[in-house]
Coordinates of C-alpha atoms in Angstrom, one line a residue:
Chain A
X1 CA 14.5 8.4 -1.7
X2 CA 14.3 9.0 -5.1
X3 CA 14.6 6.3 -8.3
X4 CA 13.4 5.7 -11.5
X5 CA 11.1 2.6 -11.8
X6 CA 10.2 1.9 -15.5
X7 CA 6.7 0.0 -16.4
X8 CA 4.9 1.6 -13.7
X9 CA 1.5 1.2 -15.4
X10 CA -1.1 -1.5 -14.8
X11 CA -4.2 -1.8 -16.5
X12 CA -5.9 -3.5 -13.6
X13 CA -5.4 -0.7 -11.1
X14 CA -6.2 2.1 -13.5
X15 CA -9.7 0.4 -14.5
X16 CA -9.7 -0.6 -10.8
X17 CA -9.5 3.4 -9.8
X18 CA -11.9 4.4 -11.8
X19 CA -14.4 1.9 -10.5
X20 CA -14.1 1.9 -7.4
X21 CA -16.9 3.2 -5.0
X22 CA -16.4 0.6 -2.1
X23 CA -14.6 -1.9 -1.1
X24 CA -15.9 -4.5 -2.8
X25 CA -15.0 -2.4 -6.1
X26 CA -11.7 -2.0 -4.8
X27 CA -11.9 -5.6 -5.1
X28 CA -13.8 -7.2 -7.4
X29 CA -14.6 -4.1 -9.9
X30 CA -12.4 -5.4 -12.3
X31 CA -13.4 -9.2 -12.4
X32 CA -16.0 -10.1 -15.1
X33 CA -16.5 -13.2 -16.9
X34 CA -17.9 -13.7 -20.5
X35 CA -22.1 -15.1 -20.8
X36 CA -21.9 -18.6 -21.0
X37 CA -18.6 -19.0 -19.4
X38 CA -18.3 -21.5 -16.2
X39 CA -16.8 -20.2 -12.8
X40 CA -15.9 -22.3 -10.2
X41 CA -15.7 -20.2 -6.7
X42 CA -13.8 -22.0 -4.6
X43 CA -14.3 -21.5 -0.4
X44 CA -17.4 -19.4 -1.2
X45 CA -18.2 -19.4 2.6
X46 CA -21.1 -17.6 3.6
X47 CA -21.6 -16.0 0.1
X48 CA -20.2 -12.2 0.5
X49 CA -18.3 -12.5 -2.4
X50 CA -20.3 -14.5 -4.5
X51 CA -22.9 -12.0 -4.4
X52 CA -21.0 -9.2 -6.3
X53 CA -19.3 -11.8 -8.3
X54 CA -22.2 -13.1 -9.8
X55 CA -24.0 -9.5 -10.2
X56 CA -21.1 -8.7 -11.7
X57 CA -20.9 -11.4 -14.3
X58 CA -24.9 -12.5 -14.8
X59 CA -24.5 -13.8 -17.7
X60 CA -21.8 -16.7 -16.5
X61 CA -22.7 -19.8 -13.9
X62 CA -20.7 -19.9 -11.0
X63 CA -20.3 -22.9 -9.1
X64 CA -19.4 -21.7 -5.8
X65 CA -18.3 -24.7 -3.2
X66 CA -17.6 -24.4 0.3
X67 CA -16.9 -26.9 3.2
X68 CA -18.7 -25.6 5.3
X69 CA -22.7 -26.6 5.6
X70 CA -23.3 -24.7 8.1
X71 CA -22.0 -21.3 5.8
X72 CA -23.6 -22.5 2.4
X73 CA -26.9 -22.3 4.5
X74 CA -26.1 -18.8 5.4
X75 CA -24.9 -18.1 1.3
X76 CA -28.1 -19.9 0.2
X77 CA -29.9 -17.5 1.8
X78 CA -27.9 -14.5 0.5
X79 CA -28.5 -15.9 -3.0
X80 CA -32.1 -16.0 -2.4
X81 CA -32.5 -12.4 -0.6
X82 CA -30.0 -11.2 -4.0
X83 CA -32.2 -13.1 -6.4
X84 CA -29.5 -14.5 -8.1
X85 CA -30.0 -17.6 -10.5
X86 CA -26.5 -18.0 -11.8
X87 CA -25.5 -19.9 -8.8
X88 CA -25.2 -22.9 -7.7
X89 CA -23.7 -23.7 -4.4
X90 CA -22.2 -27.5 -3.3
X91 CA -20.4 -28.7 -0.5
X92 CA -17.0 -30.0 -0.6
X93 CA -13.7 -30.2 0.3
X94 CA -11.6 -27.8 -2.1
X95 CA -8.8 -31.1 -2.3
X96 CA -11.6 -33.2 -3.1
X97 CA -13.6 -31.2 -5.5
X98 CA -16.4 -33.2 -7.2
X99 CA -15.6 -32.1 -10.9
X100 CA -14.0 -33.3 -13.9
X101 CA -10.5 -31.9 -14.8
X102 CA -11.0 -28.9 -16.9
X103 CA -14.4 -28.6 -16.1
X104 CA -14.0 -24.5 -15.5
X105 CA -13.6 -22.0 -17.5
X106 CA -12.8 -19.5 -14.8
X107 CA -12.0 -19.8 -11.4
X108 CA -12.1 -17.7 -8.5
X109 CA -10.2 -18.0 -5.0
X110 CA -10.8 -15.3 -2.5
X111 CA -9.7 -14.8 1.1
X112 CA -9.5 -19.0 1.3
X113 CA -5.6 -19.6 0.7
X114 CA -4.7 -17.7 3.9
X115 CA -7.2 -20.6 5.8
X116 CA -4.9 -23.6 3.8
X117 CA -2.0 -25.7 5.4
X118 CA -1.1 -26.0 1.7
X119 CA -2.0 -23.4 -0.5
X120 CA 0.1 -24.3 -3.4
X121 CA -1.7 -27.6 -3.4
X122 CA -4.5 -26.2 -3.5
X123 CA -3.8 -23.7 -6.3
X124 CA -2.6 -26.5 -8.1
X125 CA -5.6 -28.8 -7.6
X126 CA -7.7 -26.1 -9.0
X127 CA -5.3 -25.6 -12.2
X128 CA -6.5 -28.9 -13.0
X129 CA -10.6 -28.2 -13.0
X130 CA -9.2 -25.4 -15.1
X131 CA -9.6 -25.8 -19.1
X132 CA -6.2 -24.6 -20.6
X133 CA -6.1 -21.1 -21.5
X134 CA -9.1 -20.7 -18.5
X135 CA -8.4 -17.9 -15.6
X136 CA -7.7 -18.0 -11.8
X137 CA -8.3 -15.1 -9.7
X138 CA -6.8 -15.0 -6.3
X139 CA -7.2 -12.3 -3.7
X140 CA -5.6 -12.0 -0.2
X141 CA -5.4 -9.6 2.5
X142 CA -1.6 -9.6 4.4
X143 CA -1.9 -8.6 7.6
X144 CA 1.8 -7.5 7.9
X145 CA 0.6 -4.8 5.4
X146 CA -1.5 -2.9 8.6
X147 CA 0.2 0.2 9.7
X148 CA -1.2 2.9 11.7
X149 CA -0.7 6.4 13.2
X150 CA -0.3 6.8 16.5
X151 CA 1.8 3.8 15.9
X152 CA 1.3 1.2 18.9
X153 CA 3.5 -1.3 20.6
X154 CA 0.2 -2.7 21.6
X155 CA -1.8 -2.8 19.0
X156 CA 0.9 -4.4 16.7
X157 CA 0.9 -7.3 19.7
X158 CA -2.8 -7.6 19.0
X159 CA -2.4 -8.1 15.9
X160 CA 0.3 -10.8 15.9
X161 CA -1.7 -13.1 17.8
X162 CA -4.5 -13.2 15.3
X163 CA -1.4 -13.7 13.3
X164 CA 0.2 -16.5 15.5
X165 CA -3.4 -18.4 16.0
X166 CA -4.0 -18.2 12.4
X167 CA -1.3 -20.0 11.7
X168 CA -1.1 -22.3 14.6
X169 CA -4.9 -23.2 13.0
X170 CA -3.0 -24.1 9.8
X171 CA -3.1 -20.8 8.0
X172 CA -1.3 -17.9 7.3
X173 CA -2.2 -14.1 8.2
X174 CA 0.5 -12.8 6.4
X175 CA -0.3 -14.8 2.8
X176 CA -1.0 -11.4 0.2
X177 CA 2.4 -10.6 -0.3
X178 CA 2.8 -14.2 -1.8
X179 CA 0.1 -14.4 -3.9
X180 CA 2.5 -14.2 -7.0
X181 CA 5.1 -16.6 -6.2
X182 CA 2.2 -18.8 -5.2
X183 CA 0.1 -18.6 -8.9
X184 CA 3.8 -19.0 -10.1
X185 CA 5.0 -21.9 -8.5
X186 CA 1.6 -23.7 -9.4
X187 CA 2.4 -23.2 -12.4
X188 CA 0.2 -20.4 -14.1
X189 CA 0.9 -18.3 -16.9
X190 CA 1.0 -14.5 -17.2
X191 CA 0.5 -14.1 -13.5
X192 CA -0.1 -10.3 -12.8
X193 CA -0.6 -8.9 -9.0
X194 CA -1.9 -5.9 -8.6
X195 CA -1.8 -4.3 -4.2
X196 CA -5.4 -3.1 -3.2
X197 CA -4.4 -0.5 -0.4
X198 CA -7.0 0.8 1.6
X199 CA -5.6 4.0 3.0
X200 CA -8.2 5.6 5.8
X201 CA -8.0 9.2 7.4
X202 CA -10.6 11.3 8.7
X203 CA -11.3 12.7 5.8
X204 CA -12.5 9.3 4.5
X205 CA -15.4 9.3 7.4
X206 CA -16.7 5.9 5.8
X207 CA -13.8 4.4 5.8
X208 CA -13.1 4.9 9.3
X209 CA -16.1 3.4 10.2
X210 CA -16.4 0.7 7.5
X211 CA -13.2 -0.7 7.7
X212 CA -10.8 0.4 10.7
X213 CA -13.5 -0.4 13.1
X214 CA -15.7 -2.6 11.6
X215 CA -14.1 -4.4 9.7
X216 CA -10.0 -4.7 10.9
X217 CA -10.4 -4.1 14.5
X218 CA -13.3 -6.3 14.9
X219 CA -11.6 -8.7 13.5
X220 CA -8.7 -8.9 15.7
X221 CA -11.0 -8.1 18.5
X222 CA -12.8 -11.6 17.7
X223 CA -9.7 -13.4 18.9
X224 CA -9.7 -12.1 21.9
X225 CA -10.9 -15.2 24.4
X226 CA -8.4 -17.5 22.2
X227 CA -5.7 -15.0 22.7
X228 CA -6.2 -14.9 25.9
X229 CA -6.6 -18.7 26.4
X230 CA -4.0 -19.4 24.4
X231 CA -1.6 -17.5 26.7
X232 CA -0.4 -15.2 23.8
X233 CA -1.5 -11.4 25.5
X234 CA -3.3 -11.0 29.0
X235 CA -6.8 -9.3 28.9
X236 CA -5.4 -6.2 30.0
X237 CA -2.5 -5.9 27.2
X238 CA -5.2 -7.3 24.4
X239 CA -7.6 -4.4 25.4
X240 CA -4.8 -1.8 25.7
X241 CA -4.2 -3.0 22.1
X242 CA -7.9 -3.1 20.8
X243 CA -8.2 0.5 22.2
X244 CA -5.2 1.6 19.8
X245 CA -6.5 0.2 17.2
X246 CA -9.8 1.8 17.4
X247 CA -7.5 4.9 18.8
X248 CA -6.2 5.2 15.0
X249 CA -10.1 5.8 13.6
X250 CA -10.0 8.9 16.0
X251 CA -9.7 12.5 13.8
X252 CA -5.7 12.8 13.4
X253 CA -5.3 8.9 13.3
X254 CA -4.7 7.0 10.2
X255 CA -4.8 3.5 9.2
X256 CA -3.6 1.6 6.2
X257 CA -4.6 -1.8 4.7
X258 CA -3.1 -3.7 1.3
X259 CA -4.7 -6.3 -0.2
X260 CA -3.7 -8.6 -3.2
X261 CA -5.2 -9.8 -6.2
X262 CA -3.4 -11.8 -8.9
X263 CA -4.5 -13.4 -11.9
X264 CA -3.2 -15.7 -14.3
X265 CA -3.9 -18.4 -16.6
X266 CA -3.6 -22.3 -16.9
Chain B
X1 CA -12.3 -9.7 5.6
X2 CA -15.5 -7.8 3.7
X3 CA -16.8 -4.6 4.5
X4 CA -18.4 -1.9 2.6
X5 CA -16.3 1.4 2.4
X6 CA -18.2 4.3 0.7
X7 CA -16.7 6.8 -1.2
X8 CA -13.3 5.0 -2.6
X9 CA -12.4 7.0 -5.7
X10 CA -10.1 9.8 -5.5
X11 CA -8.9 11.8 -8.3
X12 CA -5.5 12.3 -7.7
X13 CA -5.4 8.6 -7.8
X14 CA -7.1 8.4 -11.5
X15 CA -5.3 10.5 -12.7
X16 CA -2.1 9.4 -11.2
X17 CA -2.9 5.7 -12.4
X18 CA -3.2 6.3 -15.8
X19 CA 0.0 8.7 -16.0
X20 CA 2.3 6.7 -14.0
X21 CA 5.5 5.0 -16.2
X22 CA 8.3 5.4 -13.0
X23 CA 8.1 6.5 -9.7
X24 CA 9.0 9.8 -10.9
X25 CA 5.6 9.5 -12.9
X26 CA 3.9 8.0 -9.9
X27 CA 4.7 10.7 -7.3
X28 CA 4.9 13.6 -9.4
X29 CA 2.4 12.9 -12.5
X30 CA -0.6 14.8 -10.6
X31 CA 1.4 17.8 -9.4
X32 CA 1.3 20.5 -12.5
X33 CA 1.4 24.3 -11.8
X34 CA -0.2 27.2 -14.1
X35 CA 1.8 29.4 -16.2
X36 CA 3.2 32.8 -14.6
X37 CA 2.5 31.3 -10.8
X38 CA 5.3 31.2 -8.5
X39 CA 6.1 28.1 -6.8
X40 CA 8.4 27.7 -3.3
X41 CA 9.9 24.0 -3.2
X42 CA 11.5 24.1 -0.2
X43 CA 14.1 21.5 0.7
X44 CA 15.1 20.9 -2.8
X45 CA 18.3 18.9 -1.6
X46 CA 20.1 18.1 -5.1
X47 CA 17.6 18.9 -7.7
X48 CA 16.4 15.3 -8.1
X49 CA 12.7 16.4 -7.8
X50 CA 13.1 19.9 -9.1
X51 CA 14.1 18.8 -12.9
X52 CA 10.8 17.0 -13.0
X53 CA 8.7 19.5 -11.4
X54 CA 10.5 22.5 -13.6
X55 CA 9.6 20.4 -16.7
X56 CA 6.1 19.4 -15.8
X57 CA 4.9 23.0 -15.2
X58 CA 7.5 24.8 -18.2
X59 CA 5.3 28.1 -17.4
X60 CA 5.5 28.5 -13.7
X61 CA 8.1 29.7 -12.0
X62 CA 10.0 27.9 -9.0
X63 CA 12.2 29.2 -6.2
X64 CA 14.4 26.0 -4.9
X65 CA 15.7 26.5 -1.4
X66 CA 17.8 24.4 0.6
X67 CA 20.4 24.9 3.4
X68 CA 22.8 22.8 1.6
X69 CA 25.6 24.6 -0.4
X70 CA 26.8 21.2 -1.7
X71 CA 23.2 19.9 -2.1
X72 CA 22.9 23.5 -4.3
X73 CA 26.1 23.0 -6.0
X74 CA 25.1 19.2 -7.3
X75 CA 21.4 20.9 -8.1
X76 CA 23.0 23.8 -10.1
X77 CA 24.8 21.8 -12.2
X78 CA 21.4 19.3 -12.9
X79 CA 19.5 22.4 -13.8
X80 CA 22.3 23.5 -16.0
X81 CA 22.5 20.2 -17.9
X82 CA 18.5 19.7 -18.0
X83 CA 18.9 23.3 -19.5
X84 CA 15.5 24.2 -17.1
X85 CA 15.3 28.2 -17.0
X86 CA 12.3 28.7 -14.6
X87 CA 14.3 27.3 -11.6
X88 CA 16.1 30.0 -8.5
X89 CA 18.2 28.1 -6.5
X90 CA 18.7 29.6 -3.1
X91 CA 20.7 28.4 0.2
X92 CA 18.5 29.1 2.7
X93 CA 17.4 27.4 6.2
X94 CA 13.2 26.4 6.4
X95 CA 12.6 28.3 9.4
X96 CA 14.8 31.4 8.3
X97 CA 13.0 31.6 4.6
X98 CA 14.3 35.1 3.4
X99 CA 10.8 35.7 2.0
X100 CA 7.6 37.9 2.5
X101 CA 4.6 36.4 4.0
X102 CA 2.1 35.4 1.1
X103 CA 4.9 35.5 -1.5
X104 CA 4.5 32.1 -3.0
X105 CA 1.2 30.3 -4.9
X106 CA 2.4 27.2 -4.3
X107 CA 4.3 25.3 -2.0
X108 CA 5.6 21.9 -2.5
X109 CA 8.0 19.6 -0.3
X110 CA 9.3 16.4 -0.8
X111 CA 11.7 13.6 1.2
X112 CA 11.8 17.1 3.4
X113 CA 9.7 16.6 6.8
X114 CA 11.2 13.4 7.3
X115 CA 14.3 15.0 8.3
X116 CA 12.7 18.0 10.4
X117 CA 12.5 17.6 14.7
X118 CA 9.4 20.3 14.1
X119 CA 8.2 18.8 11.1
X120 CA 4.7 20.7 12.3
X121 CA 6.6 23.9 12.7
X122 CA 7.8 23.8 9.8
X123 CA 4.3 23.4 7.9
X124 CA 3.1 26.5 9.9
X125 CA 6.4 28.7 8.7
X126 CA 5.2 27.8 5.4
X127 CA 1.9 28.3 5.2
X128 CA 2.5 31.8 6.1
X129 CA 4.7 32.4 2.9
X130 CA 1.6 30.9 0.7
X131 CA -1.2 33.4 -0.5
X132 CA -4.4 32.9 0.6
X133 CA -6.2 29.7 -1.3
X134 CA -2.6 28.8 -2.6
X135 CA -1.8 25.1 -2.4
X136 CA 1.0 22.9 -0.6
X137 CA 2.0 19.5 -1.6
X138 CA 3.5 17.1 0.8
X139 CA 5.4 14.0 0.0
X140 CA 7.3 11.3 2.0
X141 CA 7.7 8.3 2.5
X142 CA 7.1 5.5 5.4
X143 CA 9.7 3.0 6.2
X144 CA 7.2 0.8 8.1
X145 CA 5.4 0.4 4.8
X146 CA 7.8 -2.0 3.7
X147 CA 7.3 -5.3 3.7
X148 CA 8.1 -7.9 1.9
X149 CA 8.6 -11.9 0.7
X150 CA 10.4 -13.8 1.9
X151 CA 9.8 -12.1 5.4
X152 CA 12.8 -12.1 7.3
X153 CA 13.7 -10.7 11.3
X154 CA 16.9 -9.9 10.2
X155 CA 15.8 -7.7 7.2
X156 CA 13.2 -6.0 9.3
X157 CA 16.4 -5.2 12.4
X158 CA 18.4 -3.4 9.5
X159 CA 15.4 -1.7 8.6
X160 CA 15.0 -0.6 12.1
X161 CA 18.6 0.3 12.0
X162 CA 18.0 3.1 9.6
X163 CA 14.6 4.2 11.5
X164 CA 16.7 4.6 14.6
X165 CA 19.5 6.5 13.5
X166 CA 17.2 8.8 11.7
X167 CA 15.3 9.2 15.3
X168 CA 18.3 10.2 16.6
X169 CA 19.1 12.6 14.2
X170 CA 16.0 14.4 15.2
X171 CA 14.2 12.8 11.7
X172 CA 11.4 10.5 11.5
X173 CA 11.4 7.7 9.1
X174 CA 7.7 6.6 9.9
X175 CA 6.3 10.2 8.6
X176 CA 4.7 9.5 5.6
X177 CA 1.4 7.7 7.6
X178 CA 1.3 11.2 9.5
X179 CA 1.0 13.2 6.3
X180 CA -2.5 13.9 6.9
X181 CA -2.9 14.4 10.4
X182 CA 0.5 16.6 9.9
X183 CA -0.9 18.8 7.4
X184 CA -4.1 19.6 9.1
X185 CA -3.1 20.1 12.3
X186 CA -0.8 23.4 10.3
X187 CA -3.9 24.5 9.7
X188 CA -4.2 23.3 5.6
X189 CA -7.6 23.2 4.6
X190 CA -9.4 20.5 2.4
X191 CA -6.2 18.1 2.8
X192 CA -6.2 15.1 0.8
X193 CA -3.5 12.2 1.3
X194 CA -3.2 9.3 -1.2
X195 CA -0.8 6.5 -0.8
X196 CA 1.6 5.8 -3.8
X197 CA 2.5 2.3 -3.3
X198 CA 5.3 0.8 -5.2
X199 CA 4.2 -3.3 -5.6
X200 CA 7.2 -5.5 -6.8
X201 CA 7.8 -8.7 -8.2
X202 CA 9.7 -10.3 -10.6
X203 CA 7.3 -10.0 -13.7
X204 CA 8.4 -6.1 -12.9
X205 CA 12.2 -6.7 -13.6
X206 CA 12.9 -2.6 -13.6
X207 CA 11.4 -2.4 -10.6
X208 CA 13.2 -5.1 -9.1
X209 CA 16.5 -3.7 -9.9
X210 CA 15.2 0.2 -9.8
X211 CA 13.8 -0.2 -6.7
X212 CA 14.3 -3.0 -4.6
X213 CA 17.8 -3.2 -5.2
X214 CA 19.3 0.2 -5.9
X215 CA 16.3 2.4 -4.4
X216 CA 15.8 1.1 -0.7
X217 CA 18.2 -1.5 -0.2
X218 CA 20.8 0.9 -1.2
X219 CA 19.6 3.4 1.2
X220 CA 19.6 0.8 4.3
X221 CA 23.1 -0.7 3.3
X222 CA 24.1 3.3 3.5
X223 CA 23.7 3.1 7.4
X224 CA 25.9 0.2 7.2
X225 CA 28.7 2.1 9.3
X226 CA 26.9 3.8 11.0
X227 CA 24.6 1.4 12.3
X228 CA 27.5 -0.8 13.5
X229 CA 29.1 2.0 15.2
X230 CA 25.8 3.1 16.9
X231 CA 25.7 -0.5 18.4
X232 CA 23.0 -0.6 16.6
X233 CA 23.8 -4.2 15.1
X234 CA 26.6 -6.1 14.5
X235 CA 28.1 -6.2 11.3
X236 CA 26.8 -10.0 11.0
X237 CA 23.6 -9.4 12.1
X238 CA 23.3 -6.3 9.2
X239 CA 24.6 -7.8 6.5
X240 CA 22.3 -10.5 7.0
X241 CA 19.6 -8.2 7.2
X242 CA 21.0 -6.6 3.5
X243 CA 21.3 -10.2 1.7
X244 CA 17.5 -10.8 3.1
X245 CA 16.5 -7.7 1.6
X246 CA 18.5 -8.7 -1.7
X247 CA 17.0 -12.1 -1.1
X248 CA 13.4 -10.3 -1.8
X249 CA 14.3 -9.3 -5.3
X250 CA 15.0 -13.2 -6.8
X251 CA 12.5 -14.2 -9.2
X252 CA 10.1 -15.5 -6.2
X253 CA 10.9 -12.4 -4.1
X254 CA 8.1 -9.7 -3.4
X255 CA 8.8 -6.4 -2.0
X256 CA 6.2 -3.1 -1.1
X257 CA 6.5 0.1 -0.1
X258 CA 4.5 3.0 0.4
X259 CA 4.8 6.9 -0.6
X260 CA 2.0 9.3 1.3
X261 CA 1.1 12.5 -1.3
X262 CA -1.2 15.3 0.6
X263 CA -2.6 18.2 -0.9
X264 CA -4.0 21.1 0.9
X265 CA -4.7 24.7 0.3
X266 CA -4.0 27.9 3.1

C-alpha cells in the first residue's frame, strides 16, 4: 500500500514521544494546566489518574467527583499516601454535578465515557461547567483496537464478551475510536485526537508484564463468572481464550493496544 | 484500564514524530543510509518506495530487485523522471538473488513479506547477502489493524475478502503484527518494531481523502471481482461493505490503521 497523506504531524504525539516513560506518560505526559487554574475531574474513581494529574499540574485545584463512595474512599486514601493538597474529591452524579455553569476552567474525562448510556450528554453537561474558551480532555481505550500474534479465534471471543456485557451494563467497550465525533457533536471547538498505541513484544519485557498480562488480560479475565453466567462463552472456551491471550506475552507473541485522547475547547 | 509500562520511549519513534508530513514521511523518515554504502531493496515492485529511499540517502548506493519485468519497466521510468542516479534496477526472484553472500550493507523491504508463502525463508536468504553488523529494515502492514467509525459487519466481510484471497495466494495480509517475531526468528539481532499508525478524522481532510478513500478503500474495492468470483461475497454484500468503508470518511467518520517498521542488524 503506498499513498501520500499530507499534515502528518501532531504536536501532541511528538511532545507525547519524547515524554513518555510509562504508560501513564503515554497518557497524560502531555496534559498540564496553568497555577491557579480550576479542573474539574469528572469520574475520578479510585484516584489513579488523579494522582498523576495533579503531580502533574501542582499548581492548579482539581476538583475530582466520582459516584462512587465506596471508590472516593479508596482515592482519598491515594491522595493522602501521594501527599497531594490540590485536591478535593466530592461525590456526585456526573448529570447532576453540584457546580455552577462555567465554574471550570479545565476539565478532564478519562476512561468514564465508555461506562455512560449517553456520553454525548454527558460531554455536553460538562461543556456547560466549562468557562468559554476553558479545555476538555477526553481519553478512551477501544477495545476493537486489540490485535495480537498468534492471532486467536478464542481469544477474540473472550474479548467480545467483556465487550457484549459492557454494553449490555449500558456502556460501550469499543468508545476510543469516537472520541472525536463525540467532543464534536457536543459541540467543542478545535477538537484534536491524537491514538496512544501501546505496541508490546518481547523485547519490551515490561510491557509484556505491565500491560498484556496485567493489565489487558486481567481485565477480560475479571469477567469471567459473568461471562459465564451470562451464557456468552462456557468455562472451557473462556479459559482456552484467557490462555491466548496470555499466550501472545510468550517470546515470539505480540500484542497491540490504541488508546484515544482528544481535546478541545468550549 | 491503568498500568504502569516501563521503558516507553523509542527513538525511531522521536525521531519519526517530529519528521513525519505524509505517510511517505511516516514510514520512511527514520530510514537514512551513509554515503558510499550499498543498499539491497528487494521487492522494489514499481519504484513507489525506491524514489524516496534513493533521495533520502543521495550518497548510498541501492540495488532494486524485483521479479516483475512490468513492475521494473513502470520503476525505470519513475527513476528516470525523479532523475535519481544511485538506483540498479534488476529482475530478479528473492530466493534466486544473483548476488554473493555478504555483498550488501543494508537490506530493506517493504509491502514485500506480505506476499511471500516463506516469508521466514525469505529473511534467512537475505540475511546471508548482508555483511556482518549490516542492517535490515522491515515494513508492512496489518489489515486487522483497521478499524474504524462507524463500525460496520459488512465493511469488516469485504475486509476479510481481501485477507482471504491474499491467503490463498500464498500471502498474508495480517503480517505486519508478526514483524518482530518474524525477524528474530531469521536470526536478526537487536530487532526493534515500532508501529506507524495512521489516525483519521475529518479535521485531517488529506488524510481522509489520501488515505481512507484512495489508499485502503481503493485497495479493497480492487478485490471487487475477484472476491465475487471466489464466492467470497456477493456483489450486494461487497459493495455494501465499500460504501461502509466510504461511509467512515464523512465528516463524523474515523478510520485507523497500522504499519509495523522493524530494524535488525546480521
Amino acid at each position: 500500500m503506498q499513498a501520500y497523506v499530507h499534515g502528518y504531524d501532531e504536536q501532541e504525539n511528538r511532545r507525547l514521544q519524547d515524554q513518555a516513560g510509562t504508560l501513564v506518560d503515554l497518557l497524560h505526559s502531555d496534559t498540564a494546566y496553568p497555577a491557579g487554574s480550576r479542573v474539574l475531574e469528572a469520574g475520578c474513581g479510585t484516584g489513579a489518574q488523579t494522582v498523576t494529574l495533579a503531580r502533574n499540574s501542582p499548581g492548579a485545584r482539581f476538583v475530582s467527583v466520582d459516584v462512587s463512595a465506596a471508590s472516593l474512599a479508596e482515592a482519598k486514601r491515594r491522595m493522602d499516601a501521594a501527599a497531594l493538597a490540590n485536591v478535593e474529591l466530592r461525590q456526585a452524579d456526573i448529570f447532576a454535578l453540584p457546580f455552577a455553569p462555567q465554574s471550570f476552567d479545565h476539565v478532564f474525562v478519562c476512561f468514564v465515557l465508555e461506562h455512560l448510556p449517553r456520553p454525548l450528554e454527558a460531554l455536553a453537561v460538562l461543556k456547560q461547567l466549562l468557562r468559554p474558551g476553558g479545555s476538555i480532555t477526553v481519553i478512551e481505550g477501544d477495545h476493537g483496537s486489540a490485535y495480537f500474534h498468534p492471532d486467536s479465534e478464542a481469544a477474540r471471543r473472550a474479548i467480545q464478551c467483556q465487550v457484549e456485557l459492557q454494553r449490555a451494563a449500558g456502556g460501550n467497550a469499543l468508545i476510543g475510536r469516537q472520541v472525536y465525533p463525540l467532543m464534536v457533536a457536543a459541540g467543542f471547538e478545535g477538537v484534536r485526537v491524537s491514538p496512544r498505541m501501546v505496541y508490546v513484544d518481547s523485547s519490551r519485557p515490561e510491557r509484556v508484564e505491565g500491560f498484556t498480562k496485567k493489565t489487558f488480560t486481567a481485565m477480560i479475565e475479571g469477567v469471567r463468572v459473568a461471562a459465564i453466567q451470562a451464557g456468552k462463552a462456557t468455562p472451557e472456551a473462556f479459559d482456552e481464550g484467557i490462555r491466548a491471550l496470555y499466550r501472545t506475552a510468550e517470546a515470539d507473541g505480540v500484542f497491540c493496544y490504541t488508546f484515544f485522547k482528544g481535546v478541545g475547547r468550549r
